[in-house]
Short mmCIF file of C-alpha atoms in Angstrom, two decimals:
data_model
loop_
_atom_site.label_atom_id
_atom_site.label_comp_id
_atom_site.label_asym_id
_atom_site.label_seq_id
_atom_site.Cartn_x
_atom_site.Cartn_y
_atom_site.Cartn_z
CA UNK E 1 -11.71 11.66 15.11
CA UNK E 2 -12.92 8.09 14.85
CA UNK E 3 -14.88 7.07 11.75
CA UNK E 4 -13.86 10.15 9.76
CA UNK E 5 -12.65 9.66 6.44
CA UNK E 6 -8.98 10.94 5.41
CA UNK E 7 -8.66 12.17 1.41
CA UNK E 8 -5.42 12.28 0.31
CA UNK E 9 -4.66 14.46 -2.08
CA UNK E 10 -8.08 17.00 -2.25
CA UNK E 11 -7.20 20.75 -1.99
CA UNK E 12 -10.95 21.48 -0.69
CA UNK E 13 -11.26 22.31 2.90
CA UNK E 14 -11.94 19.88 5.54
CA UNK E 15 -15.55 19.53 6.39
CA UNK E 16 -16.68 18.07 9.47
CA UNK E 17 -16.88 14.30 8.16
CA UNK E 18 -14.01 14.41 5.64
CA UNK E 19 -10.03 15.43 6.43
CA UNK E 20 -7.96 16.49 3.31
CA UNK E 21 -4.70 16.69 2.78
CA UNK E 22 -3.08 17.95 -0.65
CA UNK E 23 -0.17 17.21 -1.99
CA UNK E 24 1.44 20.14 -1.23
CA UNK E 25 0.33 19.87 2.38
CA UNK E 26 1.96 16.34 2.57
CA UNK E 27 5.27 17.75 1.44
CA UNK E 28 5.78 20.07 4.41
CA UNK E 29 6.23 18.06 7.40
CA UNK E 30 10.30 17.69 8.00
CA UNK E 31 10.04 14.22 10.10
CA UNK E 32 11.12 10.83 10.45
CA UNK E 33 7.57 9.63 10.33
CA UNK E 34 4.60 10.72 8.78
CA UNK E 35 1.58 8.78 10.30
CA UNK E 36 -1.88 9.33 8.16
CA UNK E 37 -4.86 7.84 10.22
CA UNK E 38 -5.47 5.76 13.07
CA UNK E 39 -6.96 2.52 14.97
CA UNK E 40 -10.20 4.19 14.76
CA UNK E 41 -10.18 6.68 11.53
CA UNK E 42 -12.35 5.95 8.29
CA UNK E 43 -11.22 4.79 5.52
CA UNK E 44 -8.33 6.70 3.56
CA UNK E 45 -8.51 7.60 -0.52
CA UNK E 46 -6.68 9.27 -2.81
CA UNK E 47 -7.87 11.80 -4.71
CA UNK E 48 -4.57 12.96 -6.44
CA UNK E 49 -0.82 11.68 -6.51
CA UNK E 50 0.84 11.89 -3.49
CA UNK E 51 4.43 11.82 -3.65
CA UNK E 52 7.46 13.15 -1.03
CA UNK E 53 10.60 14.66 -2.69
CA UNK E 54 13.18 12.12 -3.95
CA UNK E 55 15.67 12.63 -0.85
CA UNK E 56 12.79 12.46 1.43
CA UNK E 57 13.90 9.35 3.66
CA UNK E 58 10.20 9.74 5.73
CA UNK E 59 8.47 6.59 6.45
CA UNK E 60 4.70 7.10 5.54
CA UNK E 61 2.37 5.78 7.48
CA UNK E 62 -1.61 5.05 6.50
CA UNK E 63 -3.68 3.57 9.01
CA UNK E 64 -6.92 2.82 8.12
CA UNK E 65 -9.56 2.02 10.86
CA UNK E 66 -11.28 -1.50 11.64
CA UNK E 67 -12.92 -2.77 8.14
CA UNK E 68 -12.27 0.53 6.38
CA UNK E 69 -10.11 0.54 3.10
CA UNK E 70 -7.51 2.00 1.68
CA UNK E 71 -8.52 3.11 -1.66
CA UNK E 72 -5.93 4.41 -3.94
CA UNK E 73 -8.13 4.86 -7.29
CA UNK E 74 -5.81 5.93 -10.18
CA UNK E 75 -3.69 7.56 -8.27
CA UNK E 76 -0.13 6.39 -6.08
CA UNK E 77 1.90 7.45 -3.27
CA UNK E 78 5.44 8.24 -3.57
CA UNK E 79 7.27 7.95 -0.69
CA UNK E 80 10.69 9.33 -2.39
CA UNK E 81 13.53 7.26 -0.35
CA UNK E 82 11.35 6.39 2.36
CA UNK E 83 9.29 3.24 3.57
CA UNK E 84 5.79 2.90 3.18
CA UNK E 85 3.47 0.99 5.96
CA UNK E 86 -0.14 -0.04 4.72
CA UNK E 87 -1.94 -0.62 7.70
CA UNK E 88 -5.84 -1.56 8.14
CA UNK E 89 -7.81 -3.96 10.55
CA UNK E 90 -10.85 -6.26 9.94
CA UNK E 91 -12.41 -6.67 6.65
CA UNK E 92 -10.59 -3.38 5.26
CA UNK E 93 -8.95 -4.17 1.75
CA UNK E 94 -5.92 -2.36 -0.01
CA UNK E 95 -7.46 -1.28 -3.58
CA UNK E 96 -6.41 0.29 -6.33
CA UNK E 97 -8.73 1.48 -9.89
CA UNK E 98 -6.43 0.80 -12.67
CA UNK E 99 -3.19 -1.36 -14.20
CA UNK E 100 -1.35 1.61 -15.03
CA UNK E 101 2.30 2.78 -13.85
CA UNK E 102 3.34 1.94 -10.07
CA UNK E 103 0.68 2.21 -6.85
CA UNK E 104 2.97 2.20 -4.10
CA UNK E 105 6.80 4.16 -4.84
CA UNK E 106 9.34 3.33 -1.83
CA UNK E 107 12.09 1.84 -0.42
CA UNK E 108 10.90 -0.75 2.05
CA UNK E 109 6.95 -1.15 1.16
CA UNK E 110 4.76 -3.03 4.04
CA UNK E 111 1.14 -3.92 3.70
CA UNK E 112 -0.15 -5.17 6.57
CA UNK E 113 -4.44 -5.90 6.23
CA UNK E 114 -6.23 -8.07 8.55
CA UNK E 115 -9.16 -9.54 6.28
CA UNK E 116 -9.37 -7.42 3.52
CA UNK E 117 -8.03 -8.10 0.28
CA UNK E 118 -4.78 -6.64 -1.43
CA UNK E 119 -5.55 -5.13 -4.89
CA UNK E 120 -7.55 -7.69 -7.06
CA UNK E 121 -6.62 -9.98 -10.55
CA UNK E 122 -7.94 -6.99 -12.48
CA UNK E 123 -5.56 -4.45 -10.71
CA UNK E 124 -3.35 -5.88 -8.77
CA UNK E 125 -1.39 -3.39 -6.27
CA UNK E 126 1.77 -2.33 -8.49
CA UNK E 127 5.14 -1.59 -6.89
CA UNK E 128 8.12 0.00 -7.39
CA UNK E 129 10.27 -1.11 -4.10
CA UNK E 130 13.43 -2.49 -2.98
CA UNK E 131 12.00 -4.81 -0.76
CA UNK E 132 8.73 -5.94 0.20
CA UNK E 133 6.68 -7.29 2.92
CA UNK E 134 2.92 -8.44 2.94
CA UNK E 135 0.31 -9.55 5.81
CA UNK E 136 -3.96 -10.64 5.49
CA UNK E 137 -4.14 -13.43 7.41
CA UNK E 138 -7.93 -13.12 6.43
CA UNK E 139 -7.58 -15.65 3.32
CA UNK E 140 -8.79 -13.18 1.05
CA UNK E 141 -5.84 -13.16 -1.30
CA UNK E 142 -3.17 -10.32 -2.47
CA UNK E 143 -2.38 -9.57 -6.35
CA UNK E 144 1.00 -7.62 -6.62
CA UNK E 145 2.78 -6.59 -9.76
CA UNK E 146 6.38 -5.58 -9.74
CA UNK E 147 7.45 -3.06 -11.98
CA UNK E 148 10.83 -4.37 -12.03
CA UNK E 149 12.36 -6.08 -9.24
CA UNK E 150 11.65 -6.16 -5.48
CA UNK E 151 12.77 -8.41 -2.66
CA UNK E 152 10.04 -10.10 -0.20
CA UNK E 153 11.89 -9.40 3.07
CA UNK E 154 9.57 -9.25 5.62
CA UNK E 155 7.75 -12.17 4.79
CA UNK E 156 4.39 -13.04 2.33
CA UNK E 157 1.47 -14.36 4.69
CA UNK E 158 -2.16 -14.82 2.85
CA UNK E 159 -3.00 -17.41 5.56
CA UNK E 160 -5.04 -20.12 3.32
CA UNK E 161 -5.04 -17.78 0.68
CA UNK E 162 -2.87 -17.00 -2.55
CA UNK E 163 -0.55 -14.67 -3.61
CA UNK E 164 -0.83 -13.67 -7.13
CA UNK E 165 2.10 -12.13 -9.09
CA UNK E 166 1.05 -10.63 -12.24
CA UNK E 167 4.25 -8.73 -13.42
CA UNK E 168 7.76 -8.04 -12.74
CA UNK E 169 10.33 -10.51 -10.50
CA UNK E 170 9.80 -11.41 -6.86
CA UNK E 171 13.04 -12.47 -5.34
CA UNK E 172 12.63 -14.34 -2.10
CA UNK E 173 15.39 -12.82 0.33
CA UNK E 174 15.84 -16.30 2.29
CA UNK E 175 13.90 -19.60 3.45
CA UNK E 176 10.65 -19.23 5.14
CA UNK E 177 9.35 -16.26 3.48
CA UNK E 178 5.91 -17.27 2.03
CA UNK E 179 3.89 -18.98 4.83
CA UNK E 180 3.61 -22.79 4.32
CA UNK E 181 -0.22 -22.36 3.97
CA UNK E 182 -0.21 -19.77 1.59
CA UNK E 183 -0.40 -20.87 -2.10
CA UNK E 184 1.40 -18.68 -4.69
CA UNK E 185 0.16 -17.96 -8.68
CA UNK E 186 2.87 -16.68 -10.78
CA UNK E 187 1.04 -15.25 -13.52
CA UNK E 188 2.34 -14.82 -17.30
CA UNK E 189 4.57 -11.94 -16.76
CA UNK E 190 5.96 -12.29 -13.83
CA UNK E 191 8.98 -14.27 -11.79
CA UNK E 192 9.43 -16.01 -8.64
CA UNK E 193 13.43 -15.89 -7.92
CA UNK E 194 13.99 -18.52 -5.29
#
């Protein structure tokens, strides 16, 4: 239903303006996909870990509607084996409440915002991924901390923006990965392997 918000994570009921989803909940679907939200849903927060079992090769998908966040809070998701997709439109930002432990757990982790910003210098958006891919063309900047290692794959694009890397080693998996217009800060910390 368009505008409604989604709360990962709650073990209320829904109520008209609100859809929850626990954790347990999230755990039962046996697909190839799990898509969370839509082009016109409200924004989507956690209220509780949500994490997949460790063989779970789903890709999770959380699509936030046009200028609504995604709000993590303290909490993460934990996609087990699978890929995670990030996906919100307008000014919508990625956030998350703290600098504790990993955000976002996956194999292949894509955050795709339009305008919105991607965690902050405070808490930057922490990761625990293979490989990594990252999209606001919106120039509002992205702060991402590695817990170890990950890969940029798919591409870094901040448009006039920067990237700022606050922890951990970012390995560039080729040329042309970080768009020419998009200035990177390698905080104390943290690695850029070129």
């Amino acid at each position: 239903t368009a505008g409604v918000e989604i709360d990962l994570g709650s073990t209320g009921s829904d109520f008209d303006s609100v859809f929850e989803l626990s954790d347990f909940e999230f755990n039962q679907p046996d697909a190839a996909a799990i898509n969370i939200g839509g082009g016109s849903s409200g924004p989507i927060r956690f209220s509780a870990d949500m994490s997949r079992d460790a063989l779970s090769t789903a890709e999770i998908n959380l699509l936030a509607g046009p200028d609504q966040d995604i709000e993590l809070g303290t909490f993460s998701l934990d996609a087990g084996s699978g890929d995670i997709l990030l996906l919100n439109s307008g000014l919508g930002g990625i956030t998350t409440g703290d600098n504790v432990g990993a955000d976002l757990l996956g194999d292949d982790v894509a955050i795709m915002g339009s305008s919105g910003a991607i965690g902050s210098v405070s808490n930057p958006l922490r990761l625990a991924a293979n490989t990594i891919a990252t999209s606001n063309e919106g120039n509002n900047g992205q702060n991402l901390f590695a817990i170890d290692s990950v890969t940029i794959a798919g591409g870094m694009n901040s448009g006039t923006g920067t990237v700022g890397l606050h922890g951990g080693t970012f390995t560039l998996s080729g040329s042309d990965r970080i768009l020419d217009t998009t200035s990177v800060a390698v905080h104390a910390g943290a690695a850029l392997a070129i």
